[in-house]
Amino acid sequence: MKAKRFLFLRFTQAAFLGLVLFCLVPCAGGITPAQALVEQKPLAVSQKGATYVGTETCLSCHEDQGKTFKLSPHAKIAGKGSTDEANGCEICHGPGSIHAENGGGKGNAIINPKKDPTICFTCHMEKKMEFRLPNHHPVLEGKMSCTDCHNMHSEDAKPWSATSMEGPNEVCFKCHKDQQGPFVYEHPAMREGCTTCHKVHGSINAKMLLARDFNLCLKCHAQANFPTLVEDDDHTNNMKRSGACWTCHTKPHGSNFASKFTY
Ligand code: HEC
Ligand code: HEC
Ligand code: HEC
Ligand code: HEC
Ligand code: HEC
Ligand code: HEC
Ligand code: HEC
Ligand code: HEC
């Protein structure tokens, strides 16, 4: 029932997003989402009346951000090189003419999405919905930022890259030291990354888990060719009764005491 309702929600969200995009883009005369936001949302007073100046202008003062940004997925979207519309840096930072004319400066006529991710949601609206699910990282509450996990100016906006499997969990360990180990008995599932079991923006399940019951674990532990098939009848019956494997395997990340992660 819950799962069905969730699916239905996802469907209505998608439909809603489609509707918004459908209205926004043509009704506003082909403007980019970033511009649409600028027109909807009251801006910092100093940014009112600002126009787009283009990435090259930004780079004349912010060389650092430019070095890797050209490889970023965001460098490839929108933007036809025209200064009349948002592209490059200004899809996230808003129109920068006043900021540039004033010689820049902190808080000076430029959006910094670290403090407020609203601009990200103009394009990633479904992410906002995820952060509203009952269990979520407190981004909308202003206690953390998208950039705690995502690097906006680098080649990979995701917290890791295909070339470094080292990376996936590192970003989480900044704040979650208990899961880092090293453990005497390591659960190999950790090598697949935290997202094997957690939905990190938000989830309907406690602890942001992907599934609330034994299905979370059985996606690996029930595979026919899996090395540790759980065949013992008592064990299987216990599992079914208790619902979640971690009522007994209380250390699913790894343990220093028990090879079966029971304590
Ligand atoms: C996909 C969105 C996005 C794009 C595109 C983007 N930025 Fe940013 N930028 C951010 C976010 C989020 C922050 C705040 C967190 C941080 O410092 O990484 C930020 C911060 C900054 C800062 C402040 C850094 C600091 O240390 O306080 C500068 C300067 C900056 N960006 C310049 C640029 C330039 C120049 C470009 C284009 C080459 C660009 N940004 C493109 C999202 C973006
Ligand atoms: C004339 C030089 C100059 C130009 C051009 C310029 N900036 Fe800046 N910008 C600065 C300076 C100086 C700062 C303050 C840096 C600091 O305090 O660390 C700054 C700060 C910022 C910040 C951080 C603001 C904050 O409140 O944290 C962002 C984001 C930013 N610039 C983005 C841009 C973008 C995007 C462009 C192009 C539209 C751009 N800048 C063009 C000089 C410039
Ligand atoms: C103008 C629209 C737009 C804005 C604004 C925007 N994004 Fe994106 N973003 C995109 C698109 C389109 C993609 C998909 C790019 C692709 O798949 O090549 C993307 C991809 C991403 C990805 C996945 C990258 C990957 O490697 O798969 C992350 C993470 C992301 N954006 C985060 C953010 C954050 C955080 C912000 C705000 C600071 C933001 N975006 C602002 C349009 C936008
Ligand atoms: C706690 C860390 C964390 C925070 C905070 C976070 N993200 Fe993510 N994000 C991730 C991880 C991990 C993934 C990869 C998910 C996966 O592969 O299952 C991801 C994936 C994405 C993607 C790629 C599409 C997808 O779902 O795979 C986008 C877009 C994105 N995040 C946007 C955002 C935006 C926008 C914010 C802020 C409003 C944000 N994220 C905050 C960790 C985070
Ligand atoms: C900048 C710090 C920070 C980073 C980075 C971070 N988290 Fe978190 N995490 C938090 C905070 C804050 C909470 C909320 C704790 C609360 O509500 O009591 C949380 C909660 C959680 C929870 C739920 C805990 C509970 O008791 O309900 C899980 C699971 C989690 N994070 C996993 C991750 C994963 C996986 C990553 C990496 C993709 C990650 N976190 C990255 C700060 C962070
Ligand atoms: C094999 C699945 C699995 C993987 C992989 C996994 N977790 Fe968990 N995690 C769980 C389960 C199950 C719980 C709930 C435990 C409970 O409620 O007793 C949990 C709970 C948590 C909590 C809440 C505190 C706690 O220990 O109960 C945090 C924080 C957390 N995980 C972070 C992470 C981080 C960070 C990673 C990646 C380094 C990660 N998890 C990888 C299954 C996993
Ligand atoms: C990504 C796949 C994956 C997921 C998901 C997963 N595991 Fe595992 N698990 C493994 C692998 C691989 C091993 C090591 C098997 C071996 O050594 O033969 C293992 C080993 C174990 C062991 C120790 C077995 C032994 O004989 O030493 C226990 C207990 C265990 N997992 C419990 C769980 C629980 C509980 C969950 C759910 C919270 C879970 N696993 C989710 C892959 C996974
Ligand atoms: C009622 C408690 C309980 C529940 C629920 C439970 N287990 Fe176990 N499990 C145990 C105990 C006890 C052991 C044996 C521990 C030992 O030998 O130290 C064990 C052993 C294991 C082993 C190792 C098997 C082997 O052959 O060595 C795996 C794998 C495992 N459990 C996975 C799971 C999974 C997956 C779930 C959920 C589907 C689950 N368990 C639910 C108590 C439980």
Coordinates of C-alpha atoms and ligand atoms in Angstrom, one line a residue:
M1 CA 0.0 0.0 0.0
K2 CA 2.7 2.4 1.0
A3 CA 4.8 1.5 -2.0
K4 CA 1.8 2.0 -4.3
R5 CA 1.1 5.4 -2.8
F6 CA 4.8 6.3 -3.2
L7 CA 4.7 5.3 -6.9
F8 CA 1.6 7.4 -7.3
L9 CA 3.3 10.3 -5.7
R10 CA 6.3 9.9 -8.0
F11 CA 3.9 9.9 -10.9
T12 CA 2.0 13.0 -9.9
Q13 CA 5.3 14.7 -9.2
A14 CA 6.6 13.9 -12.7
A15 CA 3.3 15.0 -14.2
F16 CA 3.5 18.3 -12.2
L17 CA 7.1 18.8 -13.3
G18 CA 6.1 18.2 -16.9
L19 CA 3.2 20.7 -16.6
V20 CA 5.5 23.4 -15.1
L21 CA 8.1 22.9 -17.8
F22 CA 5.4 22.9 -20.4
C23 CA 4.0 26.2 -19.2
L24 CA 7.2 27.9 -18.2
V25 CA 9.2 27.4 -21.3
P26 CA 6.8 28.4 -24.1
C27 CA 4.7 30.9 -22.1
A28 CA 7.8 32.8 -21.1
G29 CA 9.0 33.0 -24.7
G30 CA 11.7 30.4 -24.6
I31 CA 13.6 31.7 -21.6
T32 CA 15.9 29.4 -19.6
P33 CA 14.8 28.1 -16.2
A34 CA 17.3 30.3 -14.5
Q35 CA 15.8 33.4 -16.0
A36 CA 12.3 32.1 -15.1
L37 CA 13.5 31.9 -11.5
V38 CA 14.9 35.4 -11.6
E39 CA 11.6 36.7 -12.9
Q40 CA 9.5 34.8 -10.3
K41 CA 11.6 35.4 -7.2
P42 CA 12.4 38.7 -5.6
L43 CA 16.1 39.1 -6.0
A44 CA 18.6 40.7 -3.7
V45 CA 18.0 44.4 -4.4
S46 CA 21.4 44.9 -5.9
Q47 CA 20.9 42.2 -8.5
K48 CA 17.7 43.7 -9.8
G49 CA 18.2 45.0 -13.3
A50 CA 21.3 42.8 -13.8
T51 CA 21.8 41.2 -17.2
Y52 CA 23.8 38.1 -18.2
V53 CA 27.4 38.7 -19.1
G54 CA 28.6 35.2 -20.0
T55 CA 31.2 32.8 -18.6
E56 CA 34.2 34.5 -20.2
T57 CA 33.6 37.6 -18.1
C58 CA 33.3 35.6 -14.9
L59 CA 36.6 33.9 -15.7
S60 CA 38.5 37.1 -16.0
C61 CA 38.3 37.2 -12.2
H62 CA 37.5 33.6 -11.2
E63 CA 40.1 31.6 -13.0
D64 CA 40.0 28.8 -10.5
Q65 CA 36.4 27.8 -11.0
G66 CA 36.9 27.8 -14.8
K67 CA 39.7 25.3 -14.9
T68 CA 37.6 22.3 -14.2
F69 CA 34.2 23.7 -14.9
K70 CA 34.5 23.3 -18.7
L71 CA 34.4 19.5 -18.2
S72 CA 31.4 19.6 -15.8
P73 CA 28.0 18.4 -17.0
H74 CA 26.6 21.8 -16.3
A75 CA 28.9 23.4 -18.8
K76 CA 27.2 21.5 -21.6
I77 CA 23.6 22.5 -20.9
A78 CA 21.5 25.4 -22.3
G79 CA 23.7 28.3 -23.5
K80 CA 24.4 29.0 -27.1
G81 CA 27.2 31.4 -26.3
S82 CA 24.8 34.3 -26.3
T83 CA 24.9 36.8 -23.4
D84 CA 21.2 37.3 -23.6
E85 CA 20.4 34.1 -21.8
A86 CA 21.8 32.2 -18.9
N87 CA 24.5 29.7 -19.7
G88 CA 27.6 28.5 -17.9
C89 CA 28.2 30.1 -14.6
E90 CA 25.1 32.2 -14.6
I91 CA 22.6 29.2 -14.7
C92 CA 23.4 28.9 -11.0
H93 CA 24.7 32.3 -10.0
G94 CA 22.1 34.5 -11.8
P95 CA 22.8 37.5 -14.0
G96 CA 26.1 38.9 -13.1
S97 CA 26.5 42.3 -14.8
I98 CA 26.2 44.4 -11.6
H99 CA 28.5 42.1 -9.7
A100 CA 31.1 42.3 -12.5
E101 CA 30.8 46.1 -12.9
N102 CA 31.3 46.5 -9.1
G103 CA 34.4 44.4 -9.2
G104 CA 32.7 41.5 -7.4
G105 CA 32.8 41.1 -3.6
K106 CA 31.2 38.7 -1.2
G107 CA 27.4 39.0 -1.1
N108 CA 27.6 41.6 -3.9
A109 CA 24.8 41.1 -6.4
I110 CA 25.4 37.5 -7.1
I111 CA 23.5 34.3 -6.0
N112 CA 25.5 31.9 -3.9
P113 CA 23.5 28.6 -3.9
K114 CA 25.4 27.3 -1.0
K115 CA 23.1 29.2 1.3
D116 CA 19.9 28.6 -0.7
P117 CA 19.5 25.8 -3.2
T118 CA 16.4 27.4 -4.8
I119 CA 18.2 27.9 -8.1
C120 CA 19.1 24.2 -8.3
F121 CA 15.4 23.3 -8.1
T122 CA 14.5 25.3 -11.2
C123 CA 16.0 22.4 -13.1
H124 CA 16.1 19.6 -10.5
M125 CA 12.6 20.0 -9.2
E126 CA 12.2 16.3 -8.4
K127 CA 15.1 16.6 -5.9
K128 CA 13.2 19.1 -3.9
M129 CA 10.5 16.4 -3.5
E130 CA 13.1 13.9 -2.3
F131 CA 14.2 16.3 0.4
R132 CA 10.6 16.6 1.6
L133 CA 10.3 12.9 2.3
P134 CA 9.9 12.0 5.9
N135 CA 13.6 11.0 6.4
H136 CA 16.0 13.3 4.7
H137 CA 19.3 15.2 5.0
P138 CA 18.4 18.6 6.4
V139 CA 19.1 20.7 3.3
L140 CA 15.8 22.5 3.0
E141 CA 16.2 23.3 6.7
G142 CA 19.4 25.2 5.9
K143 CA 21.5 22.9 8.1
M144 CA 23.5 21.6 5.2
S145 CA 24.0 22.3 1.5
C146 CA 24.0 20.4 -1.8
T147 CA 27.7 21.2 -1.9
D148 CA 28.5 19.1 1.2
C149 CA 28.2 16.2 -1.2
H150 CA 28.4 17.7 -4.7
N151 CA 31.2 19.6 -6.2
M152 CA 29.7 22.1 -8.6
H153 CA 32.8 23.3 -10.4
S154 CA 34.6 20.0 -10.9
E155 CA 34.4 17.5 -13.7
D156 CA 32.1 15.3 -11.7
A157 CA 29.2 16.9 -10.0
K158 CA 28.5 13.6 -8.3
P159 CA 30.6 12.9 -5.2
W160 CA 32.7 10.4 -7.0
S161 CA 34.0 9.7 -10.5
A162 CA 34.0 6.5 -12.6
T163 CA 37.7 6.5 -12.4
S164 CA 38.0 6.6 -8.6
M165 CA 36.0 3.9 -6.8
E166 CA 37.9 5.1 -3.7
G167 CA 35.6 8.1 -3.7
P168 CA 32.0 7.1 -3.2
N169 CA 31.9 6.9 0.6
E170 CA 34.6 9.5 1.4
V171 CA 32.2 12.3 1.2
C172 CA 29.9 10.6 3.7
F173 CA 32.8 10.0 6.2
K174 CA 33.3 13.7 6.6
C175 CA 30.2 13.6 8.9
H176 CA 29.6 9.9 9.6
K177 CA 32.8 8.6 11.2
D178 CA 31.1 5.6 12.9
Q179 CA 30.5 3.9 9.5
Q180 CA 34.1 4.5 8.3
G181 CA 35.8 1.6 10.1
P182 CA 38.2 0.0 9.6
F183 CA 36.3 -2.9 11.0
V184 CA 37.8 -6.3 12.1
Y185 CA 34.8 -7.8 10.2
E186 CA 34.0 -5.7 7.2
H187 CA 30.7 -6.1 5.4
P188 CA 31.7 -6.4 1.7
A189 CA 28.5 -4.6 0.7
M190 CA 30.1 -1.3 1.9
R191 CA 32.5 -1.5 -1.1
E192 CA 29.5 -1.1 -3.4
G193 CA 28.9 2.3 -1.8
C194 CA 26.5 3.7 0.8
T195 CA 23.8 4.1 -1.9
T196 CA 23.5 0.4 -2.2
C197 CA 21.3 0.6 0.9
H198 CA 20.6 4.3 1.5
K199 CA 18.6 6.8 -0.6
V200 CA 20.6 9.8 0.5
H201 CA 18.5 12.8 -0.5
G202 CA 15.5 11.4 1.3
S203 CA 13.4 8.3 1.8
I204 CA 10.0 7.2 3.1
N205 CA 11.9 4.6 5.2
A206 CA 13.7 5.2 8.5
K207 CA 17.4 5.9 8.3
M208 CA 16.9 6.8 4.6
L209 CA 17.0 3.1 3.7
L210 CA 16.1 1.9 0.2
A211 CA 13.7 -0.7 1.6
R212 CA 12.3 -1.0 5.1
D213 CA 12.4 -4.8 5.4
F214 CA 14.5 -7.8 4.6
N215 CA 14.3 -7.1 0.9
L216 CA 17.1 -4.6 1.4
C217 CA 19.5 -7.4 2.2
L218 CA 17.9 -10.1 0.0
K219 CA 18.7 -8.2 -3.1
C220 CA 22.2 -9.7 -2.6
H221 CA 21.7 -12.5 -0.1
A222 CA 19.0 -14.3 -2.1
Q223 CA 20.9 -14.4 -5.3
A224 CA 21.1 -18.0 -6.5
N225 CA 24.8 -18.0 -6.9
F226 CA 25.5 -15.9 -3.8
P227 CA 28.3 -17.4 -1.6
T228 CA 26.3 -17.2 1.7
L229 CA 22.9 -18.4 0.9
V230 CA 20.7 -18.4 4.0
E231 CA 19.3 -21.9 3.9
D232 CA 18.9 -22.7 7.5
D233 CA 15.1 -23.0 8.3
D234 CA 15.2 -21.4 11.7
H235 CA 17.1 -18.5 10.4
T236 CA 14.6 -18.0 7.5
N237 CA 11.7 -18.2 9.8
N238 CA 13.2 -15.7 12.2
M239 CA 13.8 -13.4 9.4
K240 CA 10.2 -13.5 8.3
R241 CA 9.0 -12.9 11.8
S242 CA 11.2 -10.0 12.6
G243 CA 10.8 -8.2 9.2
A244 CA 14.1 -6.4 9.1
C245 CA 17.4 -8.4 9.2
W246 CA 19.1 -5.6 11.2
T247 CA 17.0 -6.3 14.3
C248 CA 19.6 -9.1 14.8
H249 CA 22.4 -8.1 12.5
T250 CA 22.6 -4.8 14.3
K251 CA 25.9 -3.7 12.8
P252 CA 25.2 -3.9 9.0
H253 CA 28.2 -1.7 8.2
G254 CA 30.7 -3.9 9.9
S255 CA 31.7 -5.1 13.4
N256 CA 34.8 -5.4 15.5
F257 CA 33.4 -8.3 17.5
A258 CA 31.1 -10.5 15.5
S259 CA 31.8 -11.9 12.0
K260 CA 28.0 -12.0 11.4
F261 CA 27.5 -8.4 12.4
T262 CA 25.2 -9.3 15.2
Y263 CA 26.8 -6.9 17.7
Ligands
HEC1 C1 25.6 24.0 -11.2 C2 25.7 25.2 -10.5 C3 26.9 26.1 -10.6 C4 27.5 26.5 -11.7 C5 27.2 26.2 -13.2 C6 28.6 27.4 -11.3 N1 28.7 27.4 -9.9 FE1 29.9 28.6 -8.8 N2 29.0 27.9 -7.1 C7 28.0 27.0 -7.0 C8 27.7 26.7 -5.6 C9 26.6 25.7 -5.2 C10 28.6 27.4 -4.9 C11 28.8 27.4 -3.3 C12 29.6 26.3 -2.8 C13 31.0 26.2 -3.3 O1 31.8 27.1 -3.0 O2 31.3 25.3 -4.1 C14 29.4 28.2 -5.8 C15 30.4 29.1 -5.4 C16 31.1 29.9 -6.3 C17 32.1 30.9 -5.9 C18 32.4 31.3 -4.4 C19 33.5 30.4 -4.0 C20 33.8 30.5 -2.5 O3 34.8 29.9 -2.2 O4 33.1 31.2 -1.8 C21 32.6 31.4 -7.0 C22 33.6 32.5 -7.1 C23 31.9 30.8 -8.1 N3 31.1 29.8 -7.6 C24 32.2 31.0 -9.5 C25 31.7 30.3 -10.5 C26 32.1 30.5 -11.9 C27 33.2 31.5 -12.3 C28 31.4 29.6 -12.6 C29 31.5 29.4 -14.1 C30 32.8 29.0 -14.6 C31 30.5 28.9 -11.7 N4 30.7 29.3 -10.5 C32 29.5 28.0 -12.1 C33 27.3 26.5 -8.1 C34 27.6 26.7 -9.4
HEC2 C1 35.9 42.2 -11.7 C2 36.1 40.9 -11.1 C3 35.0 40.0 -11.0 C4 34.1 39.6 -12.0 C5 34.1 40.0 -13.5 C6 33.2 38.6 -11.4 N1 33.5 38.5 -10.1 FE1 32.6 37.2 -8.7 N2 33.7 38.0 -7.2 C7 34.8 38.9 -7.4 C8 35.4 39.1 -6.1 C9 36.6 40.0 -5.8 C10 34.7 38.3 -5.1 C11 34.9 38.2 -3.6 C12 35.8 37.0 -3.4 C13 36.0 36.7 -2.0 O1 35.7 37.5 -1.1 O2 36.6 35.6 -1.8 C14 33.6 37.6 -5.9 C15 32.7 36.8 -5.3 C16 31.9 35.9 -6.0 C17 31.1 34.9 -5.5 C18 30.9 34.6 -4.0 C19 29.8 35.5 -3.5 C20 29.4 35.2 -2.0 O3 28.5 36.0 -1.5 O4 29.9 34.3 -1.4 C21 30.4 34.3 -6.5 C22 29.4 33.2 -6.4 C23 30.9 34.9 -7.7 N3 31.8 35.9 -7.4 C24 30.5 34.6 -9.0 C25 30.7 35.3 -10.2 C26 30.2 35.0 -11.4 C27 29.2 33.9 -11.7 C28 30.6 36.0 -12.3 C29 30.3 36.2 -13.8 C30 28.9 36.5 -14.0 C31 31.6 36.8 -11.6 N4 31.6 36.4 -10.3 C32 32.3 37.9 -12.1 C33 35.2 39.5 -8.6 C34 34.6 39.3 -9.8
HEC3 C1 19.8 25.3 -15.9 C2 19.4 24.0 -15.3 C3 20.3 23.5 -14.1 C4 20.6 24.1 -12.9 C5 20.2 25.5 -12.5 C6 21.3 23.1 -12.1 N1 21.4 22.0 -12.8 FE1 22.3 20.3 -12.2 N2 22.0 19.4 -14.0 C7 21.3 20.0 -15.0 C8 21.2 19.0 -16.2 C9 20.5 19.2 -17.5 C10 22.0 17.9 -15.7 C11 22.3 16.6 -16.5 C12 23.6 16.7 -17.3 C13 23.9 15.5 -18.0 O1 23.3 14.4 -17.7 O2 24.8 15.5 -18.8 C14 22.5 18.2 -14.4 C15 23.2 17.3 -13.6 C16 23.5 17.4 -12.3 C17 24.1 16.4 -11.4 C18 24.5 15.0 -11.8 C19 25.8 15.1 -12.5 C20 26.3 13.7 -13.0 O3 27.5 13.5 -13.0 O4 25.4 12.8 -13.3 C21 24.1 16.9 -10.2 C22 24.7 16.3 -8.9 C23 23.6 18.3 -10.2 N3 23.2 18.5 -11.5 C24 23.4 19.1 -9.2 C25 23.0 20.5 -9.2 C26 23.1 21.4 -8.1 C27 23.5 21.1 -6.7 C28 22.6 22.6 -8.6 C29 22.5 23.9 -7.9 C30 23.7 24.4 -7.2 C31 22.3 22.4 -10.0 N4 22.6 21.1 -10.4 C32 21.8 23.4 -10.9 C33 20.7 21.2 -15.0 C34 20.8 22.1 -14.0
HEC4 C1 24.2 13.8 1.8 C2 24.8 14.0 0.5 C3 24.0 14.7 -0.6 C4 23.4 15.9 -0.6 C5 23.3 16.8 0.6 C6 22.9 16.1 -1.9 N1 23.1 15.1 -2.7 FE1 22.6 14.8 -4.6 N2 23.4 13.0 -4.7 C7 24.0 12.4 -3.6 C8 24.4 11.0 -4.0 C9 25.2 10.0 -3.2 C10 23.9 10.9 -5.4 C11 24.0 9.6 -6.2 C12 22.8 8.8 -6.0 C13 22.9 7.4 -6.6 O1 23.7 7.2 -7.4 O2 22.1 6.6 -6.1 C14 23.3 12.1 -5.7 C15 22.8 12.3 -7.0 C16 22.3 13.6 -7.4 C17 21.8 13.9 -8.8 C18 22.0 13.0 -10.0 C19 20.7 12.4 -10.3 C20 20.5 11.1 -9.5 O3 19.5 11.1 -8.8 O4 21.3 10.2 -9.7 C21 21.4 15.2 -8.7 C22 20.8 16.0 -9.9 C23 21.5 15.7 -7.4 N3 22.1 14.7 -6.6 C24 21.1 17.0 -7.0 C25 21.2 17.4 -5.7 C26 20.7 18.7 -5.2 C27 20.1 19.7 -6.1 C28 21.0 18.8 -3.9 C29 20.7 20.0 -2.9 C30 19.4 20.5 -3.0 C31 21.7 17.6 -3.5 N4 21.8 16.7 -4.6 C32 22.2 17.3 -2.2 C33 24.3 12.9 -2.4 C34 23.8 14.1 -2.0
HEC5 C1 27.9 17.7 6.0 C2 27.6 16.5 6.9 C3 27.0 15.3 6.2 C4 27.4 14.6 5.1 C5 28.5 14.9 4.2 C6 26.5 13.4 5.0 N1 25.6 13.4 6.0 FE1 24.3 12.0 6.5 N2 23.5 13.1 7.9 C7 23.9 14.4 8.3 C8 23.0 15.0 9.2 C9 23.1 16.4 9.8 C10 21.9 14.0 9.4 C11 20.7 14.2 10.2 C12 20.9 13.7 11.5 C13 19.6 13.8 12.3 O1 18.6 14.2 11.8 O2 19.7 13.6 13.5 C14 22.3 12.9 8.6 C15 21.6 11.7 8.6 C16 22.0 10.5 7.8 C17 21.3 9.2 7.9 C18 20.1 8.9 8.8 C19 20.6 8.7 10.2 C20 19.5 8.5 11.2 O3 19.8 8.3 12.3 O4 18.3 8.6 10.8 C21 22.0 8.4 7.0 C22 21.7 7.0 6.7 C23 23.0 9.2 6.4 N3 23.0 10.5 6.9 C24 23.8 8.7 5.4 C25 24.7 9.6 4.7 C26 25.4 9.1 3.5 C27 25.3 7.8 2.8 C28 26.2 10.2 3.1 C29 27.1 10.3 1.9 C30 26.5 10.2 0.6 C31 26.0 11.3 4.0 N4 25.1 10.8 5.0 C32 26.7 12.5 4.0 C33 25.1 15.0 7.9 C34 25.8 14.6 6.8
HEC6 C1 24.3 -3.3 3.5 C2 23.5 -2.1 3.6 C3 24.1 -0.8 4.1 C4 25.1 -0.1 3.5 C5 26.0 -0.5 2.4 C6 25.3 1.1 4.3 N1 24.3 1.1 5.3 FE1 24.0 2.6 6.7 N2 22.5 1.5 7.5 C7 22.0 0.3 7.1 C8 21.0 -0.2 7.9 C9 20.2 -1.5 7.8 C10 20.8 0.8 8.9 C11 19.8 0.8 10.0 C12 20.4 0.2 11.3 C13 19.4 0.2 12.4 O1 18.4 0.8 12.3 O2 19.8 -0.4 13.4 C14 21.8 1.8 8.6 C15 21.9 3.0 9.4 C16 22.8 4.0 9.1 C17 23.0 5.3 9.9 C18 22.2 5.6 11.1 C19 23.1 5.3 12.4 C20 23.1 3.8 12.6 O3 24.2 3.3 12.5 O4 22.1 3.2 12.8 C21 24.0 6.0 9.3 C22 24.5 7.4 9.7 C23 24.4 5.2 8.1 N3 23.7 4.1 8.0 C24 25.4 5.7 7.2 C25 25.9 4.9 6.2 C26 27.1 5.3 5.4 C27 27.8 6.6 5.6 C28 27.3 4.3 4.6 C29 28.4 4.2 3.6 C30 29.8 4.3 4.1 C31 26.3 3.2 4.8 N4 25.5 3.7 5.8 C32 26.2 2.0 4.1 C33 22.5 -0.4 6.0 C34 23.6 -0.1 5.2
HEC7 C1 25.6 -5.4 -2.3 C2 25.3 -6.7 -1.8 C3 25.0 -6.9 -0.4 C4 23.9 -6.4 0.3 C5 22.9 -5.4 -0.1 C6 24.0 -7.0 1.7 N1 25.1 -7.8 1.7 FE1 25.6 -8.9 3.4 N2 27.3 -9.6 2.4 C7 27.6 -9.3 1.0 C8 28.8 -10.0 0.7 C9 29.4 -10.0 -0.7 C10 29.2 -10.8 1.8 C11 30.4 -11.7 2.0 C12 30.0 -13.1 1.6 C13 31.2 -14.0 1.8 O1 32.1 -13.7 2.5 O2 31.1 -15.1 1.3 C14 28.2 -10.5 2.9 C15 28.3 -11.0 4.1 C16 27.3 -10.8 5.1 C17 27.2 -11.5 6.4 C18 28.3 -12.4 7.0 C19 28.2 -13.7 6.3 C20 29.3 -14.6 6.8 O3 29.2 -15.8 6.6 O4 30.3 -14.2 7.3 C21 26.1 -11.1 7.0 C22 25.6 -11.5 8.4 C23 25.4 -10.2 6.1 N3 26.2 -10.1 5.0 C24 24.2 -9.6 6.4 C25 23.6 -8.6 5.6 C26 22.5 -7.8 6.0 C27 21.8 -7.9 7.4 C28 22.2 -7.0 5.0 C29 21.1 -6.0 4.9 C30 21.2 -4.9 5.9 C31 23.1 -7.3 3.9 N4 24.0 -8.3 4.3 C32 23.1 -6.7 2.7 C33 26.8 -8.5 0.2 C34 25.7 -7.8 0.5
HEC8 C1 16.2 -13.3 14.7 C2 17.6 -12.9 14.4 C3 18.0 -12.9 13.0 C4 17.4 -12.3 11.9 C5 16.1 -11.6 11.9 C6 18.3 -12.5 10.8 N1 19.4 -13.2 11.2 FE1 21.0 -13.7 10.0 N2 21.8 -14.7 11.5 C7 21.4 -14.7 12.8 C8 22.3 -15.4 13.6 C9 22.2 -15.6 15.2 C10 23.3 -15.9 12.8 C11 24.5 -16.8 13.1 C12 25.5 -15.9 13.8 C13 26.8 -16.6 14.2 O1 27.0 -17.8 13.8 O2 27.5 -16.0 14.8 C14 23.0 -15.4 11.4 C15 23.8 -15.7 10.3 C16 23.6 -15.0 9.1 C17 24.4 -15.2 7.9 C18 25.6 -16.1 7.8 C19 25.1 -17.4 7.4 C20 26.2 -18.4 7.3 O3 25.9 -19.5 6.7 O4 27.3 -18.3 7.9 C21 23.9 -14.4 7.0 C22 24.5 -14.2 5.6 C23 22.7 -13.8 7.5 N3 22.6 -14.2 8.8 C24 21.9 -12.9 6.8 C25 20.7 -12.5 7.2 C26 19.8 -11.8 6.4 C27 20.1 -11.3 4.9 C28 18.7 -11.6 7.1 C29 17.4 -10.9 6.7 C30 16.8 -11.4 5.5 C31 18.9 -12.1 8.4 N4 20.1 -12.7 8.4 C32 18.0 -12.1 9.5 C33 20.2 -14.0 13.3 C34 19.3 -13.4 12.5

